[in-house]
XYZ file of N, CA and C in Angstrom:
753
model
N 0.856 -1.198 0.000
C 0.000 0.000 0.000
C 0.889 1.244 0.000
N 0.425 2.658 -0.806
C 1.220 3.574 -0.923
C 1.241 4.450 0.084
N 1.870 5.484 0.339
C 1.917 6.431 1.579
C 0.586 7.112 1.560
N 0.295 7.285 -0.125
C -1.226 8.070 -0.365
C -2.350 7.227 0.116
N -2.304 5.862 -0.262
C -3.389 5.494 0.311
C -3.165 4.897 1.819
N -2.390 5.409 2.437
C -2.367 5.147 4.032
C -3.038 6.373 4.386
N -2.796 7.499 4.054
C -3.118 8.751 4.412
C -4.652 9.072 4.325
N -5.172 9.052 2.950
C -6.475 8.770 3.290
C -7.571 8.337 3.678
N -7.584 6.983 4.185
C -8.232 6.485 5.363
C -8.324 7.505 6.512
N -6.808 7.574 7.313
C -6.408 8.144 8.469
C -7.268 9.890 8.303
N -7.193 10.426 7.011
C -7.988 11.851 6.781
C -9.350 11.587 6.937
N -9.775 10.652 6.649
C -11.134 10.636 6.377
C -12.030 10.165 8.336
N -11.351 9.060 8.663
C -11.039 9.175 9.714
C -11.072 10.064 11.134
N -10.465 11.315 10.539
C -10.403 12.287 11.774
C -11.469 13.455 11.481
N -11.936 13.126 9.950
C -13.232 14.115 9.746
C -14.031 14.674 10.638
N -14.273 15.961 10.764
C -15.219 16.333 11.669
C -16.140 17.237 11.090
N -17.044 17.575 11.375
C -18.276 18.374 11.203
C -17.535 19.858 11.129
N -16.724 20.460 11.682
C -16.536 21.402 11.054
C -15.552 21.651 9.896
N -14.594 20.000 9.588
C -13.990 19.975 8.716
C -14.754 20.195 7.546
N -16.171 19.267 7.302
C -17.065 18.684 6.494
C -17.371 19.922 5.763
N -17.950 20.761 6.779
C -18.193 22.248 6.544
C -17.123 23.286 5.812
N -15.871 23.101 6.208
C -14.744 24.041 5.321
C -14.569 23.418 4.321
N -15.138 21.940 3.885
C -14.847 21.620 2.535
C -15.977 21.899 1.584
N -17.349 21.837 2.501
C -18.346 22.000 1.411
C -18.139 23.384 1.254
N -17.871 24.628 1.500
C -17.521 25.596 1.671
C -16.474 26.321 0.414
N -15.231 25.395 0.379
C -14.368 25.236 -0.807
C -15.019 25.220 -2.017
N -15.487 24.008 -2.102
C -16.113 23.241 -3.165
C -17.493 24.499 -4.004
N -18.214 24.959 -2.522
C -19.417 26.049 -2.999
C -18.878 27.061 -3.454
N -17.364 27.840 -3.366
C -17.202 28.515 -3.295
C -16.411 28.434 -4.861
N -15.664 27.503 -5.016
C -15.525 27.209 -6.410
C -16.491 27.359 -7.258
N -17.337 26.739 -6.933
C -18.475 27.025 -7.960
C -19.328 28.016 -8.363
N -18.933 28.992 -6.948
C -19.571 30.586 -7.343
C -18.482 31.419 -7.872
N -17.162 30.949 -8.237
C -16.642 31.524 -9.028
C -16.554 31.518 -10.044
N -17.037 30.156 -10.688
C -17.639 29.505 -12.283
C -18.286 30.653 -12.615
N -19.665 30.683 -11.586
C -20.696 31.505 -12.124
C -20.571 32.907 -12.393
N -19.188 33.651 -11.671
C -19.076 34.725 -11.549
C -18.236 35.136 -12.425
N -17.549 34.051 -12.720
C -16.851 34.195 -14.573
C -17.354 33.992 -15.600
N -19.061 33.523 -15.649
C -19.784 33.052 -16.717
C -21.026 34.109 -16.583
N -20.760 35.173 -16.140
C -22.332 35.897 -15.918
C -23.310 35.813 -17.063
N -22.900 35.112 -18.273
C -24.156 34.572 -18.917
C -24.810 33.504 -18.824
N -24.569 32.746 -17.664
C -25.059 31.656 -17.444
C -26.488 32.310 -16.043
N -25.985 33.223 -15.598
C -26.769 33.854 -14.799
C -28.200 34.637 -15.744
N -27.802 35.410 -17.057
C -28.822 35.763 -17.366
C -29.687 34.951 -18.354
N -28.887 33.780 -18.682
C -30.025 32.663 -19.269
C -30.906 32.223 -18.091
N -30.558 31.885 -17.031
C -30.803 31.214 -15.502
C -32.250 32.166 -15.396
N -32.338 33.227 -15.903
C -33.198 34.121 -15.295
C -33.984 34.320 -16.720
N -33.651 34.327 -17.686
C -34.381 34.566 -18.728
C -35.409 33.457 -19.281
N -35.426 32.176 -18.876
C -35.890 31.124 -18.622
C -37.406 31.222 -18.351
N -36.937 31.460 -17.045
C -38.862 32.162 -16.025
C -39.091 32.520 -16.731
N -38.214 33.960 -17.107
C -38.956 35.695 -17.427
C -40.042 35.223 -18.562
N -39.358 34.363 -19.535
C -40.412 33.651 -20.972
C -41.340 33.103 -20.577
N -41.607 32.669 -19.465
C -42.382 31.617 -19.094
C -43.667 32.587 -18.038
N -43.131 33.462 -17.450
C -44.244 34.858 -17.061
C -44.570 35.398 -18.078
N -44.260 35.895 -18.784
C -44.655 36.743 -19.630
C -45.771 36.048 -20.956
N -45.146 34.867 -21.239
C -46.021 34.097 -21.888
C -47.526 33.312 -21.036
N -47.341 33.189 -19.352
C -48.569 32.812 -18.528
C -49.426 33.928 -18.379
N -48.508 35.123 -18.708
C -49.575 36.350 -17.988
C -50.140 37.304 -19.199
N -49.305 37.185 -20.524
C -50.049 37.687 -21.371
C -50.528 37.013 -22.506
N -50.091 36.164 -22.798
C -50.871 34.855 -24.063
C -51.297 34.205 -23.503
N -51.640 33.468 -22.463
C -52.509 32.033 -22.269
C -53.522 33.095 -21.093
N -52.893 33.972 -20.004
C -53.437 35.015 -18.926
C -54.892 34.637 -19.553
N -55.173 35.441 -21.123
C -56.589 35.910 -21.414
C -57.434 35.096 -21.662
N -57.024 33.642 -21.988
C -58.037 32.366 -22.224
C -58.122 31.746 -20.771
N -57.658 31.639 -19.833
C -57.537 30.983 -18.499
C -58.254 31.988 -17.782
N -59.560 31.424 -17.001
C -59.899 32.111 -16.157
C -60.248 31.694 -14.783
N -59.974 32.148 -13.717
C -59.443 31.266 -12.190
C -60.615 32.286 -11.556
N -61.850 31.708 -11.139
C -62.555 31.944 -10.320
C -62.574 32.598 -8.907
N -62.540 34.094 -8.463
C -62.840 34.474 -7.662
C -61.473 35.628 -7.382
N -61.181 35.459 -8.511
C -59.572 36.251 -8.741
C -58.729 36.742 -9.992
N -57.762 37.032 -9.502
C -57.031 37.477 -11.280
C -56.079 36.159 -11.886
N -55.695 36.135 -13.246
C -54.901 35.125 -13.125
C -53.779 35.251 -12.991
N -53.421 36.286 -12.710
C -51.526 37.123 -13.107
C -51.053 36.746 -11.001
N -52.402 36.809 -10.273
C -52.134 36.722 -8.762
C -51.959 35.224 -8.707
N -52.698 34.344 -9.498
C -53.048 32.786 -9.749
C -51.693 32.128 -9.859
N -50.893 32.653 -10.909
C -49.461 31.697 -11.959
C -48.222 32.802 -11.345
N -48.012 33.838 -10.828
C -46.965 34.756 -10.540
C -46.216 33.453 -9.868
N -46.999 32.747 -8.269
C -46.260 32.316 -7.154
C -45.909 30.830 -7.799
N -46.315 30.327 -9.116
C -45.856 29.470 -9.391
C -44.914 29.441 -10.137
N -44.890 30.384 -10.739
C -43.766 30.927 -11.235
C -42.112 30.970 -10.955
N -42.641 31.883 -9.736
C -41.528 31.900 -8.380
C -40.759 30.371 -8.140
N -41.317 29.432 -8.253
C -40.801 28.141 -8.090
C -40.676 27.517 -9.655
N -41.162 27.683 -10.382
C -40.495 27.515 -11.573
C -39.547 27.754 -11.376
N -38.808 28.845 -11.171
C -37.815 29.717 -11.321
C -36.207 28.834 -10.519
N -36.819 28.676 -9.832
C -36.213 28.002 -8.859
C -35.438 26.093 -9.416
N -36.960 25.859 -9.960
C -36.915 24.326 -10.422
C -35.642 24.778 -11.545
N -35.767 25.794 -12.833
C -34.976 25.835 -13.554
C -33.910 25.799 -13.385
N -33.355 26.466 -12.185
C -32.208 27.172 -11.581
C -32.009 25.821 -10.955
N -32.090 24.539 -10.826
C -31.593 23.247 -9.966
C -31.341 22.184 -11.332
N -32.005 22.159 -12.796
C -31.039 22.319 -13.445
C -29.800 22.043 -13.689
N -29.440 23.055 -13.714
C -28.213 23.473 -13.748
C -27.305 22.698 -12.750
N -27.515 21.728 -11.984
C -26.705 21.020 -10.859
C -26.738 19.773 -11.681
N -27.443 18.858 -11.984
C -27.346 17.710 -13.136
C -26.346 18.118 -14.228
N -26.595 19.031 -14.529
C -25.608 19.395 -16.228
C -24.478 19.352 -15.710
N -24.294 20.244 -14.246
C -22.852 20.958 -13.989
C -22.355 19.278 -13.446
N -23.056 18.474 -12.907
C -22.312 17.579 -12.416
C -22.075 16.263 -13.213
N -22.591 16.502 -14.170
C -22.260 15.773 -14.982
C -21.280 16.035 -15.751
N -20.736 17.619 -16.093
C -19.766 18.215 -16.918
C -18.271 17.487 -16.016
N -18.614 17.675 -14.206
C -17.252 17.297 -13.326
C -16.774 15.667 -13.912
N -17.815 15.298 -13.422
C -17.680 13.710 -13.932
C -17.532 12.854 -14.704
N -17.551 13.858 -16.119
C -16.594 13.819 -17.574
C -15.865 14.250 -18.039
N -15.311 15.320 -17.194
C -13.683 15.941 -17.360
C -12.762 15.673 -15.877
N -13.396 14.390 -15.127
C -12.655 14.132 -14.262
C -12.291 14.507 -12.971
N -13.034 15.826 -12.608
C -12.552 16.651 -12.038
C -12.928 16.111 -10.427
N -14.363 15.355 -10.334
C -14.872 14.245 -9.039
C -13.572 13.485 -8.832
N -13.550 12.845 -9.951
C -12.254 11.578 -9.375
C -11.087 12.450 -8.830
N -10.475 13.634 -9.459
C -9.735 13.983 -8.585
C -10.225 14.279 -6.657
N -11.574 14.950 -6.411
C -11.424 15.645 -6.127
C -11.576 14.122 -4.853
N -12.236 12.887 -4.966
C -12.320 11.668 -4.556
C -10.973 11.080 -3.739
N -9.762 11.813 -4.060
C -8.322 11.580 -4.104
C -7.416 12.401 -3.415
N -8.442 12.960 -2.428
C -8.454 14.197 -2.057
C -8.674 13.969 -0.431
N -8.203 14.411 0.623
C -8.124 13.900 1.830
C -9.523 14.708 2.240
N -10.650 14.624 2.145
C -11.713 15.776 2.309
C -13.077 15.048 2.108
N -13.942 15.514 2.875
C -15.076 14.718 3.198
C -16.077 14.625 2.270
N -16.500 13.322 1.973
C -17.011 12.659 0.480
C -18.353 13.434 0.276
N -19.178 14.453 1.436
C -20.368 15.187 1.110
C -20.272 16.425 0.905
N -19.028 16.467 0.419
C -18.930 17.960 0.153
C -18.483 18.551 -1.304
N -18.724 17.398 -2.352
C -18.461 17.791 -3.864
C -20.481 17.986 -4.010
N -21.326 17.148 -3.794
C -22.906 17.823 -3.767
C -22.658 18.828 -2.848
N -23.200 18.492 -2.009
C -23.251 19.623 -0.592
C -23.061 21.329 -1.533
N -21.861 20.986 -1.578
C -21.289 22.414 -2.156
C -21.473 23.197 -3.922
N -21.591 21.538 -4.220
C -22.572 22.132 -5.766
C -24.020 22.914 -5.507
N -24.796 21.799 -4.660
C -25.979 22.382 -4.515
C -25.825 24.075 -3.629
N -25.355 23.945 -2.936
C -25.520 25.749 -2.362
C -25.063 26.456 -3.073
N -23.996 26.567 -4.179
C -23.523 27.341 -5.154
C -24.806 27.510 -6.604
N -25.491 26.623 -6.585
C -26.948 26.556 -7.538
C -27.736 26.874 -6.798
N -28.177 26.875 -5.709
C -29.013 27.232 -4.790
C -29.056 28.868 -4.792
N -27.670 29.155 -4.910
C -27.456 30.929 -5.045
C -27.527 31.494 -6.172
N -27.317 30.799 -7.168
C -27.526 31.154 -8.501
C -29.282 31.574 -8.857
N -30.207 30.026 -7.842
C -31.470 30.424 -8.253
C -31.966 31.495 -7.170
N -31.151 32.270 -6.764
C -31.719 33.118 -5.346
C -31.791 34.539 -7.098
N -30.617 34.376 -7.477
C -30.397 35.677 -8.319
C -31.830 35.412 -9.164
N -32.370 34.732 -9.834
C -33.273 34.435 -10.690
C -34.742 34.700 -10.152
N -34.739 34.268 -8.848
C -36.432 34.188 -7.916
C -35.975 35.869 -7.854
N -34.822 36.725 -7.074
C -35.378 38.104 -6.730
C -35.956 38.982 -8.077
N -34.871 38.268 -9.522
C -35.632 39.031 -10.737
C -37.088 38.842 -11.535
N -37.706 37.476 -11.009
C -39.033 37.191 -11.152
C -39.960 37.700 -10.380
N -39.502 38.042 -8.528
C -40.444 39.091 -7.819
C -40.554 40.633 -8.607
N -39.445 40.972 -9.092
C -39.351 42.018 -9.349
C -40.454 41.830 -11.097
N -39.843 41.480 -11.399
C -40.755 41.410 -12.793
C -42.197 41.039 -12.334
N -42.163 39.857 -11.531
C -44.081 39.895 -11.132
C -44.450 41.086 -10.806
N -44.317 41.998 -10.477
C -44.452 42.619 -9.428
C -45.391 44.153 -10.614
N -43.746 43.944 -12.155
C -44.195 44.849 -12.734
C -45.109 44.367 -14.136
N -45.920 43.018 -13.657
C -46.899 42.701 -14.926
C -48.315 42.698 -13.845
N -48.103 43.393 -12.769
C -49.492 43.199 -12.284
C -49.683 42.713 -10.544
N -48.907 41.428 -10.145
C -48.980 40.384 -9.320
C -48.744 41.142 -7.923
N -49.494 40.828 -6.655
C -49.238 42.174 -5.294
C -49.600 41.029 -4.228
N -48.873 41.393 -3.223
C -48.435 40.393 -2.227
C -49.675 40.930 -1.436
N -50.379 39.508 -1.052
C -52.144 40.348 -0.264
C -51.545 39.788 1.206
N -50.678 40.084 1.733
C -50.085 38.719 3.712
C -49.777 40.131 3.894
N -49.423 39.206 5.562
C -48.391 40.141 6.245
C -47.330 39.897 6.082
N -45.860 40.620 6.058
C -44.833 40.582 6.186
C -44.295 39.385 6.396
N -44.225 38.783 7.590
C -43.985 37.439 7.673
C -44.388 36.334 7.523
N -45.739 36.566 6.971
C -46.126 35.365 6.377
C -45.297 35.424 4.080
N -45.287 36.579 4.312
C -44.585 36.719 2.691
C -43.219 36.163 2.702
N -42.488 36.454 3.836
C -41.311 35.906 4.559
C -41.166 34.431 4.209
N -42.023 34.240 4.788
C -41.969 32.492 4.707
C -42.366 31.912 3.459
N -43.549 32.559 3.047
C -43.943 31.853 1.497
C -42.213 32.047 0.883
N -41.450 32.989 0.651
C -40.403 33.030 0.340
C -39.219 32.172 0.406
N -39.161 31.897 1.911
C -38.284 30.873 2.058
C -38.600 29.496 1.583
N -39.881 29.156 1.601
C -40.790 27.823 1.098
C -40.040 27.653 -0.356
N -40.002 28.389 -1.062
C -39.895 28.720 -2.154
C -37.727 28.082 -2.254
N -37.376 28.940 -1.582
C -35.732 28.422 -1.294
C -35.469 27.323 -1.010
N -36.310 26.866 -0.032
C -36.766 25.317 0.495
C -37.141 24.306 -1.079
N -37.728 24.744 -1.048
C -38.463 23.463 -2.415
C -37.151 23.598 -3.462
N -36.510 24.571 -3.557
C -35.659 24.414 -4.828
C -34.132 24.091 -4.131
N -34.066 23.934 -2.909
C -32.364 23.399 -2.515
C -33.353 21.924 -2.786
N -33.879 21.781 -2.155
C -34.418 20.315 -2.300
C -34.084 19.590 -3.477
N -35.114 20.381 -4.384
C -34.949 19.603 -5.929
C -33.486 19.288 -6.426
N -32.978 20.429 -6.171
C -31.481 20.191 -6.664
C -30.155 19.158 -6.338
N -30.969 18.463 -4.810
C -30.434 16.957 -4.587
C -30.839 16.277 -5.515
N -32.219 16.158 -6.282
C -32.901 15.454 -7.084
C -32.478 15.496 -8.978
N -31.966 16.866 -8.885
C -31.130 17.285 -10.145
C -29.773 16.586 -9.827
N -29.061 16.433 -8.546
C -27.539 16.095 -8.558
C -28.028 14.403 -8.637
N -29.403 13.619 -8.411
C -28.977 12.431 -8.558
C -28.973 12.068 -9.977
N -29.624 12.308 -10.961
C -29.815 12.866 -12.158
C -28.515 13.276 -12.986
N -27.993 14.147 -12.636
C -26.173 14.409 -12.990
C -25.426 12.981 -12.646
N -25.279 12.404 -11.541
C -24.661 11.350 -11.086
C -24.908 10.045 -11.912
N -26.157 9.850 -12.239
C -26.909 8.882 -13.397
C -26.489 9.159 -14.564
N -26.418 10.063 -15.174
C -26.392 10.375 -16.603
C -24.938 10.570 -17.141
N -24.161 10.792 -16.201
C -22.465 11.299 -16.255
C -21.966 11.741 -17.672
N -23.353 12.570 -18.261
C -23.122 13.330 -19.869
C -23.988 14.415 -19.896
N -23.248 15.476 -20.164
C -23.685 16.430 -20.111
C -25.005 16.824 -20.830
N -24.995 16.559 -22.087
C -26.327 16.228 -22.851
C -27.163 15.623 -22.073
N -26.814 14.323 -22.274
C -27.913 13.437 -21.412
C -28.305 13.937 -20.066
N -27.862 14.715 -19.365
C -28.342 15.104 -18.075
C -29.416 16.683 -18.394
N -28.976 17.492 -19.390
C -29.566 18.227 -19.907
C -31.374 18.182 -20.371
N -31.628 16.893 -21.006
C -32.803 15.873 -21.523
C -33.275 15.896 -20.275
N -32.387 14.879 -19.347
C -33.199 13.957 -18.208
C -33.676 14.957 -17.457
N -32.904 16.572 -17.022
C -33.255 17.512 -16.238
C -34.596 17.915 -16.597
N -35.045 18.013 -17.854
C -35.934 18.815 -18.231
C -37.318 17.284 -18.249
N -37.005 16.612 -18.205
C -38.377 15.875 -17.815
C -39.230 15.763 -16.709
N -38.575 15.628 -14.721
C -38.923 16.234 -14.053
C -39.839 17.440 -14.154
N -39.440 18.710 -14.757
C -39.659 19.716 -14.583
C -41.020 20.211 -15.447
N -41.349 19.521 -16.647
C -42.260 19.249 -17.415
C -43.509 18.590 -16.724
N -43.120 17.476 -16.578
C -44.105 16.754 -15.382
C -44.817 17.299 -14.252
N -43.937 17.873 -13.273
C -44.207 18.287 -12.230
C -44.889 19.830 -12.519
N -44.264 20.449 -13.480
C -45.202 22.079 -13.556
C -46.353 22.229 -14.879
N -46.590 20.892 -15.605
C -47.750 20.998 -16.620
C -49.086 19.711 -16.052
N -48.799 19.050 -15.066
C -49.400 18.221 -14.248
C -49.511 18.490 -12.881
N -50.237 19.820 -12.901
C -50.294 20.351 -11.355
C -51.230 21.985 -11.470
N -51.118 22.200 -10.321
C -52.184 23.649 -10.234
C -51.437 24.771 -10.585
N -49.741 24.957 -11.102
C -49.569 25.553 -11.464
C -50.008 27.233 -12.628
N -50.569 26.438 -13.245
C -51.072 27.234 -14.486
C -52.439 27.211 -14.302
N -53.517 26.114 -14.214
C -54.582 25.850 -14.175
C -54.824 25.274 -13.106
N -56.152 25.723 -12.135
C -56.810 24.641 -11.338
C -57.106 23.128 -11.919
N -56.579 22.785 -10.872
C -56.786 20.954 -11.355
C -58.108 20.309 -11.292
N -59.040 21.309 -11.196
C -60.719 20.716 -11.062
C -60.576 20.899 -12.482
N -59.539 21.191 -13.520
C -60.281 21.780 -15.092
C -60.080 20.516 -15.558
N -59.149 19.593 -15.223
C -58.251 18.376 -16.012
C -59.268 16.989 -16.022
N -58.537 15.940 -16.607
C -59.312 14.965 -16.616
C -59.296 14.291 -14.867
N -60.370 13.691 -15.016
C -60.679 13.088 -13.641
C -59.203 11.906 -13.274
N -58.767 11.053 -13.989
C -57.756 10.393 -13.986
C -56.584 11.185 -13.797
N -56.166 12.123 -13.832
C -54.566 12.596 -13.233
C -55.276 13.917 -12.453
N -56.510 13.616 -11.760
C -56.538 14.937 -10.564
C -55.834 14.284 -9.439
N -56.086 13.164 -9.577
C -55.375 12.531 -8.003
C -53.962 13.146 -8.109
N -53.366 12.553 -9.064
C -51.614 13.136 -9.233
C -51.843 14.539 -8.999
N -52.363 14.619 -10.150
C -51.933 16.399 -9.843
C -52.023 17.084 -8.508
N -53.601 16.425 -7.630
C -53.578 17.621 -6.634
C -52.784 16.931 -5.106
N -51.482 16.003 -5.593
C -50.643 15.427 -4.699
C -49.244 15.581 -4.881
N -49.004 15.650 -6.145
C -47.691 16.190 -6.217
C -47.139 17.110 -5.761
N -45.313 16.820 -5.447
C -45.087 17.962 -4.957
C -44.880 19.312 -4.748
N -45.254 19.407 -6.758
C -44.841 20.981 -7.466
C -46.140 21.526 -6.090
N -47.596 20.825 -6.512
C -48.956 21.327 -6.432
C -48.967 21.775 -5.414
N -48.538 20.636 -4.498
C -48.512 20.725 -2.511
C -48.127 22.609 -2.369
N -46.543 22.405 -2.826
C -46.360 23.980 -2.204
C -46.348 25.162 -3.355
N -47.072 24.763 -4.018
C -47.674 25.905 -4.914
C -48.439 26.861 -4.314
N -49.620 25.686 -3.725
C -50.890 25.871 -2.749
C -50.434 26.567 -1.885
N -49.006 25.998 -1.287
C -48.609 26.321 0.330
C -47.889 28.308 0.356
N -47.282 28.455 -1.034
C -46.677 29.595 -1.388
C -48.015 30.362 -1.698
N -49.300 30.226 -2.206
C -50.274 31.182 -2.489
C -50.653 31.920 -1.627
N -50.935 30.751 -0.579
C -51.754 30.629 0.642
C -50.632 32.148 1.628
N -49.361 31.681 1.475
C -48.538 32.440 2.237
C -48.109 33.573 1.649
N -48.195 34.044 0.408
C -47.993 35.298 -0.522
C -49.194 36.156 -0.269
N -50.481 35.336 -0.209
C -51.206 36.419 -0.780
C -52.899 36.302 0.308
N -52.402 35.119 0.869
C -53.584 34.794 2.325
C -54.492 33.801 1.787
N -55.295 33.357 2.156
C -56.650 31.987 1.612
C -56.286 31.098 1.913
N -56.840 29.768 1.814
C -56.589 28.604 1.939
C -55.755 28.066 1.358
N -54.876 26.706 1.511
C -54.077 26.632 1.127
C -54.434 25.169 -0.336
N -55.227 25.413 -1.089
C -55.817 24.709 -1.623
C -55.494 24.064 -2.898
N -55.405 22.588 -3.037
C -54.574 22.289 -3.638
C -55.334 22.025 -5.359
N -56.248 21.769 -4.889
C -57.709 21.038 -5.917
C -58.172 21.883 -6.562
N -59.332 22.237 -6.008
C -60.566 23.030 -6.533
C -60.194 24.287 -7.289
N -59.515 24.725 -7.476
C -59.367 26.419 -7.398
C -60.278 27.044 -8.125
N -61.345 26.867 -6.817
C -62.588 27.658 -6.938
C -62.107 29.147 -6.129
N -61.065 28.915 -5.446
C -60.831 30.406 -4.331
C -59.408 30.660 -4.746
N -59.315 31.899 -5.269
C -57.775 32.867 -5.398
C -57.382 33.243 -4.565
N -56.415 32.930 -3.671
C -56.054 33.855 -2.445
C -55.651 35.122 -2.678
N -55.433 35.986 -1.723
C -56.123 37.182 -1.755
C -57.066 37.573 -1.794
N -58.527 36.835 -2.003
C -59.881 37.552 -3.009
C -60.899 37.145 -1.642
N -61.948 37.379 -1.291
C -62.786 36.911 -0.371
C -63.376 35.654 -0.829
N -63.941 34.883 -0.469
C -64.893 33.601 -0.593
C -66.226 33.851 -0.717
């Protein structure tokens, strides 16, 4: 056995939780320097949504009509997590790009704790989709869409929103890890994301759809905190089904 591989056992070994932490740290921090040398990867990241508001709120807006409300207050907060889903993405592609130019196996070879090449991808994408959600509030904001809560309940719909998309982006890195091609992880990313935001209350109440995928729809997890972000943006129930009630609007 070589001196190298005596050594890494013994590193791995004395790992500690705040080691774990200065490596995912490294690793995140690498990766926000990618982004900060690629600032066009930031305004595709964001231009993504922006097509995807602008096309919910002014071409489909006028044929869709959501009972007891507007529809621009209806698709804004789903939006918001679109935004987010897109922006996780980008963690499948990117980790699939490491894992075909090698750069995992080095980093595997490496006296440093094995949860901190994800760990640290995902919070470096995680920040990328922070830049993308503040330019979709801001753009909702100027096609119409108005926060009906209090302060801290907008607070939280917000963080919900940060929440659901670090999440996904474990779900994008298993996806990168599977596909170990950049293309191919590109494809596989975008099927999730199809599924989950055209099979759900996103765009349309799910009382409009066929009786056979209301069950899915009004259980999935896009739907769950779609409901849960309305409910907390703009006040009402938090309703996953019917959308007979717009929050914000009275009953």
């Amino acid at each position: 056995m070589s001196d190298h591989q005596r050594i890494l056992p013994a590193a791995w070994a004395a790992m500690t939780p705040a080691l774990a932490l200065r490596d995912t740290a490294g690793v995140a921090k690498r990766n926000l320097l990618r982004i900060a040398r690629t600032p066009q990867m930031l305004v595709i990241g964001a231009l993504q949504p922006a097509l995807l508001l602008v096309l919910f709120r002014y071409v489909l807006g006028g044929a869709i009509h959501v009972p007891g409300g507007h529809y621009v207050d209806y698709v804004v907060p789903a939006v918001f997590l679109e935004a987010v889903l897109i922006g996780g993405m980008t963690t499948s592609i990117g980790l699939a790009q490491d894992l075909h130019s090698g750069i995992i196996d080095r980093f595997r070879s490496l006296p440093m704790a094995r949860c901190a090449v994800l760990a640290g991808r995902t919070l470096a994408d995680i920040s990328r989709s922070l830049v993308s959600l503040a330019i979709m509030i801001g753009l909702g904001l100027l096609v119409g869409f108005r926060f009906h809560n209090d302060p801290g309940s907008i607070i939280a719909g917000i963080l919900l929103i940060i929440a659901f998309g670090y999440a996904f982006s474990w779900v994008y890195a298993v996806i990168g890890l599977a596909t170990k091609d950049p293309e191919t992880a590109q494809v596989a990313g975008i099927l999730p994301f199809f599924i989950l935001m055209f099979a759900s209350n996103a765009i349309v109440p799910v009382s409009t759809m066929p009786s056979w995928l209301q069950g899915f729809a009004s259980n999935q997890p896009l739907s769950v905190t779609v409901a849960a972000v309305r409910a907390l943006l703009e006040g009402g129930p938090a309703d996953t089904g019917s959308g007979n009630h717009s929050p914000g609007q009275p009953e």
